[in-house]
């Protein structure tokens, strides 16, 4: 089933460059991680412990790891930088500052994407409404533009994209489409400011 789902995603995105990542927090069983690694997929981790599990399965998998989540510690960032992961998703100004300091101390470059909050509300179920302006992931788009400008000044940071977090296993496609539109619009605004958004 997992291989079939991975193949389905690959077929869906075959026309665009992409990296398909499995969320380790969904199931961090080593057997599952080995299967995902053998299928050539990457990993999305939210802690140093999850990263260590991925590295234990396949050391070279670090090059396709995305470190997401809030509250990353300096020790976790150091492990990720030394492991040479693909990139970090940055969720706040304080996290950006800590990553810049850690990368500079280690003299290790860090690719990163800023997490932004879409400026819309979307009904996920009949009883649950998610207000993205109060969401713990990412920052409002105007503030994100300032953070990207700050990141561009840091010698060991390289901004490469925009991250939008959405919740809910049953999210309607209109929600996913809105998130995609937000990334596109934010990316365009950032490119206009000279950022190399991929």
CSV table of C-alpha atoms in Angstrom, one decimal:
chain,number,residue,atom,x,y,z
A,1,UNK,CA,0.0,0.0,0.0
A,2,UNK,CA,2.8,2.5,0.9
A,3,UNK,CA,4.7,1.8,-2.3
A,4,UNK,CA,1.4,2.2,-4.3
A,5,UNK,CA,0.7,5.6,-2.6
A,6,UNK,CA,4.3,6.8,-3.3
A,7,UNK,CA,3.9,5.7,-7.0
A,8,UNK,CA,0.6,7.6,-7.2
A,9,UNK,CA,2.2,10.8,-5.9
A,10,UNK,CA,5.1,10.4,-8.3
A,11,UNK,CA,2.7,10.0,-11.2
A,12,UNK,CA,0.7,13.1,-10.1
A,13,UNK,CA,3.8,15.3,-10.0
A,14,UNK,CA,5.8,13.8,-12.9
A,15,UNK,CA,5.7,17.0,-14.9
A,16,UNK,CA,7.4,19.2,-12.2
A,17,UNK,CA,10.6,18.8,-10.2
A,18,UNK,CA,9.7,17.6,-6.8
A,19,UNK,CA,10.9,15.8,-3.7
A,20,UNK,CA,8.4,13.4,-2.1
A,21,UNK,CA,8.8,13.2,1.7
A,22,UNK,CA,7.3,10.8,4.2
A,23,UNK,CA,6.2,12.3,7.5
A,24,UNK,CA,8.1,10.3,10.1
A,25,UNK,CA,5.7,11.3,12.9
A,26,UNK,CA,3.0,9.4,11.1
A,27,UNK,CA,4.8,6.1,11.8
A,28,UNK,CA,8.5,5.9,12.8
A,29,UNK,CA,8.7,2.1,12.8
A,30,UNK,CA,12.1,1.2,11.4
A,31,UNK,CA,10.6,-1.3,9.0
A,32,UNK,CA,8.4,1.4,7.5
A,33,UNK,CA,11.3,3.9,7.2
A,34,UNK,CA,13.4,1.2,5.5
A,35,UNK,CA,10.6,0.6,3.0
A,36,UNK,CA,10.2,4.3,2.3
A,37,UNK,CA,14.0,4.8,1.9
A,38,UNK,CA,14.2,1.8,-0.5
A,39,UNK,CA,11.4,3.3,-2.6
A,40,UNK,CA,13.6,6.4,-3.0
A,41,UNK,CA,11.4,8.9,-1.1
A,42,UNK,CA,12.7,11.5,1.4
A,43,UNK,CA,11.6,12.2,4.9
A,44,UNK,CA,9.9,15.1,6.8
A,45,UNK,CA,11.1,15.2,10.5
A,46,UNK,CA,10.0,17.4,13.4
A,47,UNK,CA,12.7,16.4,16.0
A,48,UNK,CA,16.2,15.3,16.4
A,49,UNK,CA,15.0,11.9,17.5
A,50,UNK,CA,13.1,11.4,14.3
A,51,UNK,CA,16.2,12.5,12.3
A,52,UNK,CA,18.3,10.0,14.2
A,53,UNK,CA,15.9,7.2,13.3
A,54,UNK,CA,16.1,8.1,9.6
A,55,UNK,CA,19.9,8.2,9.8
A,56,UNK,CA,19.9,4.8,11.5
A,57,UNK,CA,18.0,3.4,8.6
A,58,UNK,CA,20.0,5.0,5.8
A,59,UNK,CA,22.7,7.6,6.5
A,60,UNK,CA,22.6,8.9,2.9
A,61,UNK,CA,18.9,9.7,3.3
A,62,UNK,CA,19.9,12.9,5.1
A,63,UNK,CA,20.2,14.6,1.7
A,64,UNK,CA,16.5,14.2,1.2
A,65,UNK,CA,15.3,15.2,4.8
A,66,UNK,CA,13.2,18.3,5.5
A,67,UNK,CA,13.3,19.4,9.1
A,68,UNK,CA,9.8,20.9,9.9
A,69,UNK,CA,8.0,21.8,13.1
A,70,UNK,CA,8.2,24.5,15.7
A,71,UNK,CA,10.7,24.8,18.6
A,72,UNK,CA,13.8,23.3,17.0
A,73,UNK,CA,16.7,23.4,19.5
A,74,UNK,CA,20.3,24.4,18.7
A,75,UNK,CA,21.3,20.8,19.4
A,76,UNK,CA,18.8,19.5,16.8
A,77,UNK,CA,19.9,22.1,14.3
A,78,UNK,CA,23.5,21.1,14.8
A,79,UNK,CA,22.7,17.5,14.2
A,80,UNK,CA,20.8,18.3,11.1
A,81,UNK,CA,23.5,20.6,9.8
A,82,UNK,CA,26.3,18.1,10.4
A,83,UNK,CA,24.2,15.4,8.7
A,84,UNK,CA,23.8,17.8,5.7
A,85,UNK,CA,20.0,17.5,5.4
A,86,UNK,CA,18.2,18.9,2.4
A,87,UNK,CA,16.6,21.9,4.1
A,88,UNK,CA,14.8,23.5,7.1
A,89,UNK,CA,11.3,24.8,7.3
A,90,UNK,CA,11.6,28.0,9.4
A,91,UNK,CA,8.5,28.9,11.5
A,92,UNK,CA,9.5,32.1,13.4
A,93,UNK,CA,11.9,34.9,13.6
A,94,UNK,CA,13.6,33.4,16.7
A,95,UNK,CA,14.1,30.1,14.9
A,96,UNK,CA,15.7,31.9,11.9
A,97,UNK,CA,18.0,33.7,14.3
A,98,UNK,CA,19.0,30.5,16.0
A,99,UNK,CA,19.6,28.7,12.7
A,100,UNK,CA,21.7,31.5,11.4
A,101,UNK,CA,23.9,31.5,14.6
A,102,UNK,CA,24.2,27.7,14.6
A,103,UNK,CA,25.1,27.5,10.9
A,104,UNK,CA,27.7,30.3,11.3
A,105,UNK,CA,29.3,28.6,14.4
A,106,UNK,CA,29.6,25.4,12.5
A,107,UNK,CA,30.4,27.1,9.2
A,108,UNK,CA,27.8,24.9,7.6
A,109,UNK,CA,25.4,26.3,4.9
A,110,UNK,CA,21.7,25.8,5.6
A,111,UNK,CA,19.0,25.8,2.9
A,112,UNK,CA,15.7,26.9,4.3
A,113,UNK,CA,12.1,27.8,3.5
A,114,UNK,CA,10.0,30.2,5.5
A,115,UNK,CA,6.7,29.1,6.8
A,116,UNK,CA,3.9,31.6,5.9
A,117,UNK,CA,0.3,31.7,7.0
A,118,UNK,CA,-2.3,32.1,4.3
A,119,UNK,CA,-4.7,35.0,4.7
A,120,UNK,CA,-7.9,33.0,4.5
A,121,UNK,CA,-10.2,30.8,6.5
A,122,UNK,CA,-11.3,27.4,5.3
A,123,UNK,CA,-13.9,25.1,6.8
A,124,UNK,CA,-12.3,21.6,7.3
A,125,UNK,CA,-15.3,19.8,8.8
A,126,UNK,CA,-18.7,20.9,10.0
A,127,UNK,CA,-17.5,21.6,13.5
A,128,UNK,CA,-13.9,22.7,13.0
A,129,UNK,CA,-12.6,26.0,11.6
A,130,UNK,CA,-9.0,26.8,11.4
A,131,UNK,CA,-8.0,30.4,11.6
A,132,UNK,CA,-4.6,30.6,9.9
A,133,UNK,CA,-3.8,34.0,11.4
A,134,UNK,CA,-3.7,32.4,14.9
A,135,UNK,CA,-1.9,29.3,13.6
A,136,UNK,CA,1.3,28.2,15.4
A,137,UNK,CA,3.0,27.3,12.1
A,138,UNK,CA,4.7,30.1,10.2
A,139,UNK,CA,4.2,33.8,10.2
A,140,UNK,CA,1.8,36.3,8.4
A,141,UNK,CA,3.0,37.0,4.8
A,142,UNK,CA,4.0,40.7,5.5
A,143,UNK,CA,6.2,39.6,8.4
A,144,UNK,CA,7.6,36.8,6.3
A,145,UNK,CA,8.9,39.2,3.7
A,146,UNK,CA,10.9,40.9,6.4
A,147,UNK,CA,12.3,37.6,7.7
A,148,UNK,CA,13.3,36.6,4.1
A,149,UNK,CA,15.2,39.9,3.8
A,150,UNK,CA,16.9,39.2,7.1
A,151,UNK,CA,17.8,35.6,6.0
A,152,UNK,CA,19.3,36.9,2.8
A,153,UNK,CA,21.9,38.9,4.9
A,154,UNK,CA,23.1,35.8,6.7
A,155,UNK,CA,26.2,34.3,5.1
A,156,UNK,CA,25.3,30.6,5.8
A,157,UNK,CA,21.6,30.8,5.0
A,158,UNK,CA,20.1,30.2,1.6
A,159,UNK,CA,16.3,30.8,1.2
A,160,UNK,CA,15.0,28.4,-1.4
A,161,UNK,CA,11.2,28.3,-1.0
A,162,UNK,CA,7.9,28.9,0.8
A,163,UNK,CA,6.3,26.5,3.1
A,164,UNK,CA,2.5,26.4,3.9
A,165,UNK,CA,1.3,24.0,6.6
A,166,UNK,CA,-2.2,22.7,6.4
A,167,UNK,CA,-3.9,20.3,8.9
A,168,UNK,CA,-6.6,17.7,8.6
A,169,UNK,CA,-6.7,14.3,7.0
A,170,UNK,CA,-9.9,15.2,5.2
A,171,UNK,CA,-9.0,18.6,3.9
A,172,UNK,CA,-11.0,19.4,0.8
A,173,UNK,CA,-9.1,20.0,-2.4
A,174,UNK,CA,-10.2,23.7,-2.4
A,175,UNK,CA,-8.1,24.1,0.8
A,176,UNK,CA,-5.1,22.4,-0.8
A,177,UNK,CA,-5.5,24.6,-3.9
A,178,UNK,CA,-5.7,27.7,-1.8
A,179,UNK,CA,-2.5,26.7,0.0
A,180,UNK,CA,-0.8,26.1,-3.4
A,181,UNK,CA,-2.0,29.6,-4.6
A,182,UNK,CA,-0.6,31.2,-1.5
A,183,UNK,CA,2.9,29.6,-2.1
A,184,UNK,CA,2.8,30.8,-5.7
A,185,UNK,CA,1.9,34.4,-4.9
A,186,UNK,CA,4.3,34.5,-2.0
A,187,UNK,CA,7.1,33.1,-4.2
A,188,UNK,CA,6.4,35.6,-6.9
A,189,UNK,CA,6.6,38.5,-4.4
A,190,UNK,CA,9.9,37.1,-3.0
A,191,UNK,CA,11.4,36.7,-6.5
A,192,UNK,CA,10.6,40.3,-7.2
A,193,UNK,CA,12.7,41.1,-4.2
A,194,UNK,CA,15.7,39.2,-5.5
A,195,UNK,CA,15.2,35.9,-3.6
A,196,UNK,CA,16.1,32.7,-5.5
A,197,UNK,CA,12.8,30.9,-4.8
A,198,UNK,CA,12.8,27.5,-6.6
